[in-house]
Amino acid sequence: MSAHIIDGKKFAEKVRAKVADHVTRLKEENGITPGLAVVLVGEDPASQVYVRNKHKSTVEVGMNSFEHRLSAETSEADLLALIDQLNTDPAVHGILCQLPLPRHLNEELVINSILPEKDVDGFHISNVGLLSTGQKSMVPCTPLGCLMMLRDYHGSLSGMNAVVVGRSNIVGKPMANLLLKDSCTVTIAHSRTKNIEALCRTADIVVAAVGRPEMITGDWIGKGATVIDVGINRVPAPEKGEGKMKLVGDVEFASVVEKAGAITPVPGGVGPMTIACLLANTVTACCRAHHLSEPEGLTA
Ligand code: GUN
């Protein structure tokens, strides 16, 4: 039987609606409008699209969006000065510095200069430490979105065997920590893992976050497992016409859908959840800054 398709687009709409509800309440009951500042350095075309989408989504849920576009030649001192200004601005509850940064800028230094309470990406070393010790933190948006979908589909994740394929700081490692916090037995697999196919076949949950198009095929997946595909890869699509491209995940959908119990598609799975979780994190940061109760179901 074919797997249940987890509709990330629909789920992300629900998350946005919850965020918008909470924003309305914050405005009406507390006179507070949550604000998200996004900093873009340089003209990377993909980053420009992401930043535009973030701005549009932020405004759509009723929050303030502060966009700062800096030239590719911006000095580290000038960028740090801007972040300092945003750190102290009470109208700004969340700060996101779009990555990658131009090569002359030290990404770690820049990320760690954002106040941890305003770090809606969850990349600051303090948030990484808090999450890995199971404490309240800001959680990276993509793994948070994956967790929300898993909880929604399964209810409790307690006792499940989860394999996270990929060990990046942005997805793999925080995903593993979140699953561990929800009492899964977690293995992180990567390019040097031995018998990776057999390992994945033992999993109740497989999260694919390697950035290699369609690497995970049906014979890697145990019958009935839940497969979360974080990959977004642009590949040639000659079947659509000469020079045409299409998006595929890290999972070969056609073969995995026949083995899995549930699967997120690409596009329309994890992708839409990432921006929804950025908005959720901004509302959470705003509530924490004002010592107000946090919206339910929008945090880890
Ligand atoms: N570039 C691509 N994805 C992301 C993200 O989630 N956060 C930031 N800051 N930059 C990115």
mmCIF file of C-alpha atoms and ligand atoms in Angstrom:
data_model
loop_
_atom_site.group_PDB
_atom_site.id
_atom_site.type_symbol
_atom_site.label_atom_id
_atom_site.label_comp_id
_atom_site.label_asym_id
_atom_site.label_seq_id
_atom_site.Cartn_x
_atom_site.Cartn_y
_atom_site.Cartn_z
ATOM 1 C CA MET A 1 0.000 0.000 0.000
ATOM 2 C CA SER A 2 1.183 3.502 -0.779
ATOM 3 C CA ALA A 3 2.299 5.709 2.136
ATOM 4 C CA HIS A 4 0.289 8.503 3.720
ATOM 5 C CA ILE A 5 1.547 11.815 2.272
ATOM 6 C CA ILE A 6 2.225 14.353 5.025
ATOM 7 C CA ASP A 7 1.041 17.680 3.588
ATOM 8 C CA GLY A 8 3.561 20.274 4.784
ATOM 9 C CA LYS A 9 1.873 23.065 2.895
ATOM 10 C CA LYS A 10 -1.433 22.529 4.678
ATOM 11 C CA PHE A 11 0.293 22.040 8.027
ATOM 12 C CA ALA A 12 2.333 25.229 7.557
ATOM 13 C CA GLU A 13 -0.905 27.130 6.879
ATOM 14 C CA LYS A 14 -2.256 25.907 10.217
ATOM 15 C CA VAL A 15 0.934 27.024 11.996
ATOM 16 C CA ARG A 16 0.742 30.459 10.348
ATOM 17 C CA ALA A 17 -2.923 30.789 11.364
ATOM 18 C CA LYS A 18 -1.989 29.978 14.973
ATOM 19 C CA VAL A 19 0.826 32.544 14.829
ATOM 20 C CA ALA A 20 -1.515 35.172 13.350
ATOM 21 C CA ASP A 21 -4.058 34.482 16.128
ATOM 22 C CA HIS A 22 -1.414 34.962 18.764
ATOM 23 C CA VAL A 23 -0.146 38.153 17.129
ATOM 24 C CA THR A 24 -3.698 39.562 17.171
ATOM 25 C CA ARG A 25 -4.004 38.723 20.864
ATOM 26 C CA LEU A 26 -0.622 40.323 21.670
ATOM 27 C CA LYS A 27 -1.691 43.499 19.876
ATOM 28 C CA GLU A 28 -5.173 43.715 21.375
ATOM 29 C CA GLU A 29 -4.449 42.599 24.929
ATOM 30 C CA ASN A 30 -0.887 43.827 25.431
ATOM 31 C CA GLY A 31 -0.357 46.530 22.807
ATOM 32 C CA ILE A 32 2.689 44.638 21.497
ATOM 33 C CA THR A 33 3.507 43.872 17.857
ATOM 34 C CA PRO A 34 6.160 41.162 17.406
ATOM 35 C CA GLY A 35 8.990 42.295 15.113
ATOM 36 C CA LEU A 36 11.434 40.314 12.984
ATOM 37 C CA ALA A 37 14.625 41.881 11.614
ATOM 38 C CA VAL A 38 16.251 40.158 8.643
ATOM 39 C CA VAL A 39 19.761 41.122 7.586
ATOM 40 C CA LEU A 40 20.976 40.323 4.073
ATOM 41 C CA VAL A 41 24.575 41.021 3.105
ATOM 42 C CA GLY A 42 25.321 40.922 -0.630
ATOM 43 C CA GLU A 43 23.277 39.960 -3.677
ATOM 44 C CA ASP A 44 23.153 36.162 -3.637
ATOM 45 C CA PRO A 45 20.066 35.474 -5.810
ATOM 46 C CA ALA A 46 18.753 32.536 -3.721
ATOM 47 C CA SER A 47 19.158 34.549 -0.498
ATOM 48 C CA GLN A 48 17.286 37.476 -2.046
ATOM 49 C CA VAL A 49 14.336 35.193 -2.810
ATOM 50 C CA TYR A 50 14.378 33.724 0.737
ATOM 51 C CA VAL A 51 14.508 37.182 2.318
ATOM 52 C CA ARG A 52 11.658 38.455 0.148
ATOM 53 C CA ASN A 53 9.521 35.441 1.131
ATOM 54 C CA LYS A 54 10.333 35.919 4.815
ATOM 55 C CA HIS A 55 9.303 39.593 4.637
ATOM 56 C CA LYS A 56 6.015 38.752 2.884
ATOM 57 C CA SER A 57 5.140 35.983 5.358
ATOM 58 C CA THR A 58 6.028 38.139 8.372
ATOM 59 C CA VAL A 59 3.720 40.946 7.246
ATOM 60 C CA GLU A 60 0.939 38.466 6.366
ATOM 61 C CA VAL A 61 0.684 37.262 9.993
ATOM 62 C CA GLY A 62 0.531 40.855 11.256
ATOM 63 C CA MET A 63 4.094 41.196 12.557
ATOM 64 C CA ASN A 64 6.540 44.011 11.871
ATOM 65 C CA SER A 65 9.257 43.175 9.360
ATOM 66 C CA PHE A 66 12.527 45.132 9.419
ATOM 67 C CA GLU A 67 14.679 44.427 6.383
ATOM 68 C CA HIS A 68 18.342 45.460 6.285
ATOM 69 C CA ARG A 69 20.083 44.993 2.956
ATOM 70 C CA LEU A 70 23.818 45.654 3.063
ATOM 71 C CA SER A 71 26.350 45.676 0.252
ATOM 72 C CA ALA A 72 28.598 42.651 -0.305
ATOM 73 C CA GLU A 73 31.576 44.820 0.763
ATOM 74 C CA THR A 74 30.155 45.600 4.222
ATOM 75 C CA SER A 75 32.867 45.350 6.884
ATOM 76 C CA GLU A 76 32.540 43.001 9.828
ATOM 77 C CA ALA A 77 32.598 45.991 12.189
ATOM 78 C CA ASP A 78 29.640 47.610 10.386
ATOM 79 C CA LEU A 79 27.644 44.373 10.396
ATOM 80 C CA LEU A 80 28.335 43.819 14.105
ATOM 81 C CA ALA A 81 27.301 47.426 14.810
ATOM 82 C CA LEU A 82 23.961 46.853 13.062
ATOM 83 C CA ILE A 83 23.373 43.628 15.021
ATOM 84 C CA ASP A 84 24.201 45.476 18.230
ATOM 85 C CA GLN A 85 21.615 48.113 17.370
ATOM 86 C CA LEU A 86 18.984 45.399 16.661
ATOM 87 C CA ASN A 87 19.910 43.616 19.918
ATOM 88 C CA THR A 88 18.983 46.711 21.907
ATOM 89 C CA ASP A 89 15.912 47.726 19.863
ATOM 90 C CA PRO A 90 12.797 46.802 21.901
ATOM 91 C CA ALA A 91 10.648 46.667 18.722
ATOM 92 C CA VAL A 92 12.822 43.813 17.403
ATOM 93 C CA HIS A 93 12.076 40.433 18.996
ATOM 94 C CA GLY A 94 13.808 38.232 16.435
ATOM 95 C CA ILE A 95 16.970 38.708 14.363
ATOM 96 C CA LEU A 96 17.981 36.579 11.397
ATOM 97 C CA CYS A 97 21.185 37.096 9.458
ATOM 98 C CA GLN A 98 20.746 35.339 6.125
ATOM 99 C CA LEU A 99 23.475 32.792 5.372
ATOM 100 C CA PRO A 100 25.779 32.297 3.582
ATOM 101 C CA LEU A 101 27.638 35.522 4.314
ATOM 102 C CA PRO A 102 30.301 36.879 1.920
ATOM 103 C CA ARG A 103 33.600 35.112 2.531
ATOM 104 C CA HIS A 104 35.377 37.980 4.317
ATOM 105 C CA LEU A 105 32.825 37.826 7.164
ATOM 106 C CA ASN A 106 33.171 35.328 10.025
ATOM 107 C CA GLU A 107 29.803 33.543 10.213
ATOM 108 C CA GLU A 108 30.329 32.113 13.691
ATOM 109 C CA LEU A 109 31.311 35.487 15.097
ATOM 110 C CA VAL A 110 28.341 37.207 13.475
ATOM 111 C CA ILE A 111 25.797 34.578 14.612
ATOM 112 C CA ASN A 112 27.159 34.593 18.150
ATOM 113 C CA SER A 113 26.835 38.384 18.294
ATOM 114 C CA ILE A 114 23.018 38.079 18.103
ATOM 115 C CA LEU A 115 21.387 38.048 21.557
ATOM 116 C CA PRO A 116 20.433 34.391 22.206
ATOM 117 C CA GLU A 117 16.873 35.451 23.162
ATOM 118 C CA LYS A 118 16.488 37.115 19.734
ATOM 119 C CA ASP A 119 18.234 34.339 17.780
ATOM 120 C CA VAL A 120 15.165 33.003 15.933
ATOM 121 C CA ASP A 121 17.413 30.744 13.821
ATOM 122 C CA GLY A 122 18.558 28.922 16.971
ATOM 123 C CA PHE A 123 22.158 28.988 15.691
ATOM 124 C CA HIS A 124 23.772 30.870 18.620
ATOM 125 C CA ILE A 125 26.151 28.688 20.617
ATOM 126 C CA SER A 126 24.069 29.301 23.779
ATOM 127 C CA ASN A 127 20.934 27.987 22.074
ATOM 128 C CA VAL A 128 22.862 24.982 20.738
ATOM 129 C CA GLY A 129 24.050 24.227 24.286
ATOM 130 C CA LEU A 130 20.594 24.723 25.807
ATOM 131 C CA LEU A 131 18.974 22.405 23.250
ATOM 132 C CA SER A 132 21.620 19.703 23.638
ATOM 133 C CA THR A 133 21.134 19.729 27.415
ATOM 134 C CA GLY A 134 17.340 19.569 27.029
ATOM 135 C CA GLN A 135 16.710 23.112 28.262
ATOM 136 C CA LYS A 136 14.373 25.770 26.888
ATOM 137 C CA SER A 137 16.018 27.460 23.886
ATOM 138 C CA MET A 138 15.345 28.917 20.471
ATOM 139 C CA VAL A 139 15.180 25.910 18.129
ATOM 140 C CA PRO A 140 16.364 25.918 14.469
ATOM 141 C CA CYS A 141 13.351 26.310 12.188
ATOM 142 C CA THR A 142 13.720 23.328 9.833
ATOM 143 C CA PRO A 143 14.147 20.644 12.528
ATOM 144 C CA LEU A 144 11.370 22.299 14.559
ATOM 145 C CA GLY A 145 9.077 21.978 11.524
ATOM 146 C CA CYS A 146 10.017 18.296 11.131
ATOM 147 C CA LEU A 147 9.312 17.677 14.818
ATOM 148 C CA MET A 148 5.898 19.366 14.599
ATOM 149 C CA MET A 149 4.905 17.162 11.652
ATOM 150 C CA LEU A 150 6.136 13.999 13.401
ATOM 151 C CA ARG A 151 4.249 14.848 16.604
ATOM 152 C CA ASP A 152 1.125 15.671 14.627
ATOM 153 C CA TYR A 153 1.224 12.365 12.739
ATOM 154 C CA HIS A 154 2.295 10.030 15.575
ATOM 155 C CA GLY A 155 1.219 11.768 18.758
ATOM 156 C CA SER A 156 3.943 10.534 21.112
ATOM 157 C CA LEU A 157 7.354 9.676 19.632
ATOM 158 C CA SER A 158 8.492 7.969 22.840
ATOM 159 C CA GLY A 159 10.497 4.775 22.307
ATOM 160 C CA MET A 160 10.664 5.061 18.519
ATOM 161 C CA ASN A 161 13.907 4.308 16.671
ATOM 162 C CA ALA A 162 14.967 7.343 14.660
ATOM 163 C CA VAL A 163 17.819 7.593 12.178
ATOM 164 C CA VAL A 164 18.874 11.093 11.132
ATOM 165 C CA VAL A 165 20.895 10.969 7.925
ATOM 166 C CA GLY A 166 23.170 14.034 7.901
ATOM 167 C CA ARG A 167 25.161 15.725 10.645
ATOM 168 C CA SER A 168 24.920 19.433 9.848
ATOM 169 C CA ASN A 169 24.674 22.037 12.593
ATOM 170 C CA ILE A 170 21.548 23.486 10.970
ATOM 171 C CA VAL A 171 19.485 20.301 10.598
ATOM 172 C CA GLY A 172 21.068 16.945 11.517
ATOM 173 C CA LYS A 173 22.430 17.686 14.991
ATOM 174 C CA PRO A 174 19.494 19.777 16.292
ATOM 175 C CA MET A 175 17.031 17.248 14.792
ATOM 176 C CA ALA A 176 18.762 14.442 16.700
ATOM 177 C CA ASN A 177 18.613 16.455 19.938
ATOM 178 C CA LEU A 178 14.908 17.219 19.468
ATOM 179 C CA LEU A 179 14.081 13.552 18.830
ATOM 180 C CA LEU A 180 16.125 12.545 21.864
ATOM 181 C CA LYS A 181 14.224 15.084 23.962
ATOM 182 C CA ASP A 182 10.988 13.410 22.778
ATOM 183 C CA SER A 183 12.407 10.068 24.011
ATOM 184 C CA CYS A 184 13.337 8.498 20.676
ATOM 185 C CA THR A 185 16.372 6.237 20.373
ATOM 186 C CA VAL A 186 18.450 8.271 17.959
ATOM 187 C CA THR A 187 21.281 7.435 15.574
ATOM 188 C CA ILE A 188 23.000 10.042 13.416
ATOM 189 C CA ALA A 189 24.227 8.542 10.148
ATOM 190 C CA HIS A 190 26.582 10.249 7.694
ATOM 191 C CA SER A 191 28.867 9.678 4.733
ATOM 192 C CA ARG A 192 31.237 7.441 6.734
ATOM 193 C CA THR A 193 28.535 5.325 8.401
ATOM 194 C CA LYS A 194 28.956 1.591 7.735
ATOM 195 C CA ASN A 195 25.950 -0.379 6.451
ATOM 196 C CA ILE A 196 23.887 2.778 6.267
ATOM 197 C CA GLU A 197 21.087 1.100 4.263
ATOM 198 C CA ALA A 198 20.680 -1.684 6.837
ATOM 199 C CA LEU A 199 20.747 0.877 9.665
ATOM 200 C CA CYS A 200 18.000 2.954 8.033
ATOM 201 C CA ARG A 201 15.894 -0.201 7.502
ATOM 202 C CA THR A 202 15.732 -0.651 11.303
ATOM 203 C CA ALA A 203 14.271 2.827 11.842
ATOM 204 C CA ASP A 204 10.689 3.769 12.659
ATOM 205 C CA ILE A 205 11.571 7.328 11.613
ATOM 206 C CA VAL A 206 14.119 8.355 8.958
ATOM 207 C CA VAL A 207 14.994 12.038 8.591
ATOM 208 C CA ALA A 208 16.973 12.660 5.394
ATOM 209 C CA ALA A 209 19.132 15.802 5.470
ATOM 210 C CA VAL A 210 22.207 15.152 3.354
ATOM 211 C CA GLY A 211 21.739 17.366 0.302
ATOM 212 C CA ARG A 212 22.197 14.508 -2.191
ATOM 213 C CA PRO A 213 19.367 14.144 -4.703
ATOM 214 C CA GLU A 214 17.297 10.961 -4.246
ATOM 215 C CA MET A 215 20.051 9.165 -2.320
ATOM 216 C CA ILE A 216 17.644 7.224 -0.110
ATOM 217 C CA THR A 217 15.704 4.613 -2.054
ATOM 218 C CA GLY A 218 12.897 2.218 -1.162
ATOM 219 C CA ASP A 219 15.228 -0.622 -0.191
ATOM 220 C CA TRP A 220 16.692 1.573 2.618
ATOM 221 C CA ILE A 221 13.295 1.887 4.302
ATOM 222 C CA GLY A 222 11.562 -0.546 6.648
ATOM 223 C CA LYS A 223 7.922 -1.333 5.909
ATOM 224 C CA GLY A 224 5.656 1.293 7.465
ATOM 225 C CA ALA A 225 8.415 3.713 8.560
ATOM 226 C CA THR A 226 7.872 7.477 8.572
ATOM 227 C CA VAL A 227 10.215 9.322 6.212
ATOM 228 C CA ILE A 228 10.890 13.065 6.537
ATOM 229 C CA ASP A 229 12.705 14.486 3.520
ATOM 230 C CA VAL A 230 14.577 17.727 4.277
ATOM 231 C CA GLY A 231 16.428 17.821 0.939
ATOM 232 C CA ILE A 232 15.708 20.476 -1.676
ATOM 233 C CA ASN A 233 17.805 19.749 -4.773
ATOM 234 C CA ARG A 234 17.448 21.293 -8.226
ATOM 235 C CA VAL A 235 18.142 18.716 -10.899
ATOM 236 C CA PRO A 236 17.734 18.589 -14.689
ATOM 237 C CA ALA A 237 14.295 17.435 -15.855
ATOM 238 C CA PRO A 238 14.682 16.479 -19.547
ATOM 239 C CA GLU A 239 11.182 14.918 -19.427
ATOM 240 C CA LYS A 240 9.805 18.479 -19.021
ATOM 241 C CA GLY A 241 11.753 19.799 -21.985
ATOM 242 C CA GLU A 242 15.283 20.818 -22.864
ATOM 243 C CA GLY A 243 17.102 22.781 -20.144
ATOM 244 C CA LYS A 244 14.188 22.402 -17.681
ATOM 245 C CA MET A 245 14.857 21.769 -13.990
ATOM 246 C CA LYS A 246 12.815 20.282 -11.129
ATOM 247 C CA LEU A 247 13.053 20.008 -7.354
ATOM 248 C CA VAL A 248 13.713 16.648 -5.745
ATOM 249 C CA GLY A 249 14.475 15.653 -2.174
ATOM 250 C CA ASP A 250 17.178 13.453 -0.674
ATOM 251 C CA VAL A 251 14.629 10.629 -0.908
ATOM 252 C CA GLU A 252 13.631 8.820 -4.088
ATOM 253 C CA PHE A 253 9.906 9.442 -3.680
ATOM 254 C CA ALA A 254 8.575 6.872 -6.197
ATOM 255 C CA SER A 255 10.257 3.856 -4.541
ATOM 256 C CA VAL A 256 10.032 5.049 -0.907
ATOM 257 C CA VAL A 257 6.301 5.847 -1.114
ATOM 258 C CA GLU A 258 5.688 2.120 -1.752
ATOM 259 C CA LYS A 259 7.536 1.043 1.434
ATOM 260 C CA ALA A 260 6.968 3.823 3.975
ATOM 261 C CA GLY A 261 3.909 4.324 6.173
ATOM 262 C CA ALA A 262 4.149 8.103 5.792
ATOM 263 C CA ILE A 263 6.342 10.456 3.797
ATOM 264 C CA THR A 264 6.821 14.194 3.250
ATOM 265 C CA PRO A 265 6.919 15.149 -0.458
ATOM 266 C CA VAL A 266 9.323 17.580 -2.148
ATOM 267 C CA PRO A 267 8.136 20.200 -2.824
ATOM 268 C CA GLY A 268 5.296 20.694 -0.331
ATOM 269 C CA GLY A 269 6.704 18.874 2.699
ATOM 270 C CA VAL A 270 9.355 20.267 5.029
ATOM 271 C CA GLY A 271 10.030 23.399 2.907
ATOM 272 C CA PRO A 272 6.858 25.368 3.752
ATOM 273 C CA MET A 273 7.298 24.513 7.440
ATOM 274 C CA THR A 274 10.628 26.342 7.726
ATOM 275 C CA ILE A 275 9.241 29.873 7.268
ATOM 276 C CA ALA A 276 6.163 28.992 9.368
ATOM 277 C CA CYS A 277 8.522 27.992 12.195
ATOM 278 C CA LEU A 278 10.520 31.205 11.811
ATOM 279 C CA LEU A 279 7.284 33.119 12.430
ATOM 280 C CA ALA A 280 6.482 30.805 15.355
ATOM 281 C CA ASN A 281 9.939 31.416 16.843
ATOM 282 C CA THR A 282 9.486 35.183 16.528
ATOM 283 C CA VAL A 283 6.193 35.079 18.440
ATOM 284 C CA THR A 284 7.800 32.807 21.056
ATOM 285 C CA ALA A 285 10.739 35.218 21.428
ATOM 286 C CA CYS A 286 8.324 38.146 21.787
ATOM 287 C CA CYS A 287 6.294 36.355 24.490
ATOM 288 C CA ARG A 288 9.441 35.407 26.397
ATOM 289 C CA ALA A 289 10.786 38.988 26.176
ATOM 290 C CA HIS A 290 7.566 40.273 27.760
ATOM 291 C CA HIS A 291 7.157 37.391 30.251
ATOM 292 C CA LEU A 292 3.855 36.404 28.647
ATOM 293 C CA SER A 293 2.561 32.861 28.153
ATOM 294 C CA GLU A 294 3.865 31.221 24.979
ATOM 295 C CA PRO A 295 1.552 29.980 22.230
ATOM 296 C CA GLU A 296 0.840 26.263 22.599
ATOM 297 C CA GLY A 297 2.118 23.809 20.010
ATOM 298 C CA LEU A 298 4.557 26.244 18.399
ATOM 299 C CA THR A 299 7.667 25.349 20.384
ATOM 300 C CA ALA A 300 9.661 22.219 21.145
HETATM 301 N N1 GUN B 1 20.177 30.322 4.518
HETATM 302 C C1 GUN B 1 19.502 29.213 4.105
HETATM 303 N N2 GUN B 1 18.698 28.761 5.089
HETATM 304 C C2 GUN B 1 18.867 29.593 6.134
HETATM 305 C C3 GUN B 1 18.288 29.657 7.441
HETATM 306 O O1 GUN B 1 17.474 28.831 7.850
HETATM 307 N N3 GUN B 1 18.715 30.681 8.235
HETATM 308 C C4 GUN B 1 19.634 31.593 7.817
HETATM 309 N N4 GUN B 1 19.987 32.542 8.676
HETATM 310 N N5 GUN B 1 20.182 31.568 6.610
HETATM 311 C C5 GUN B 1 19.795 30.574 5.781
#
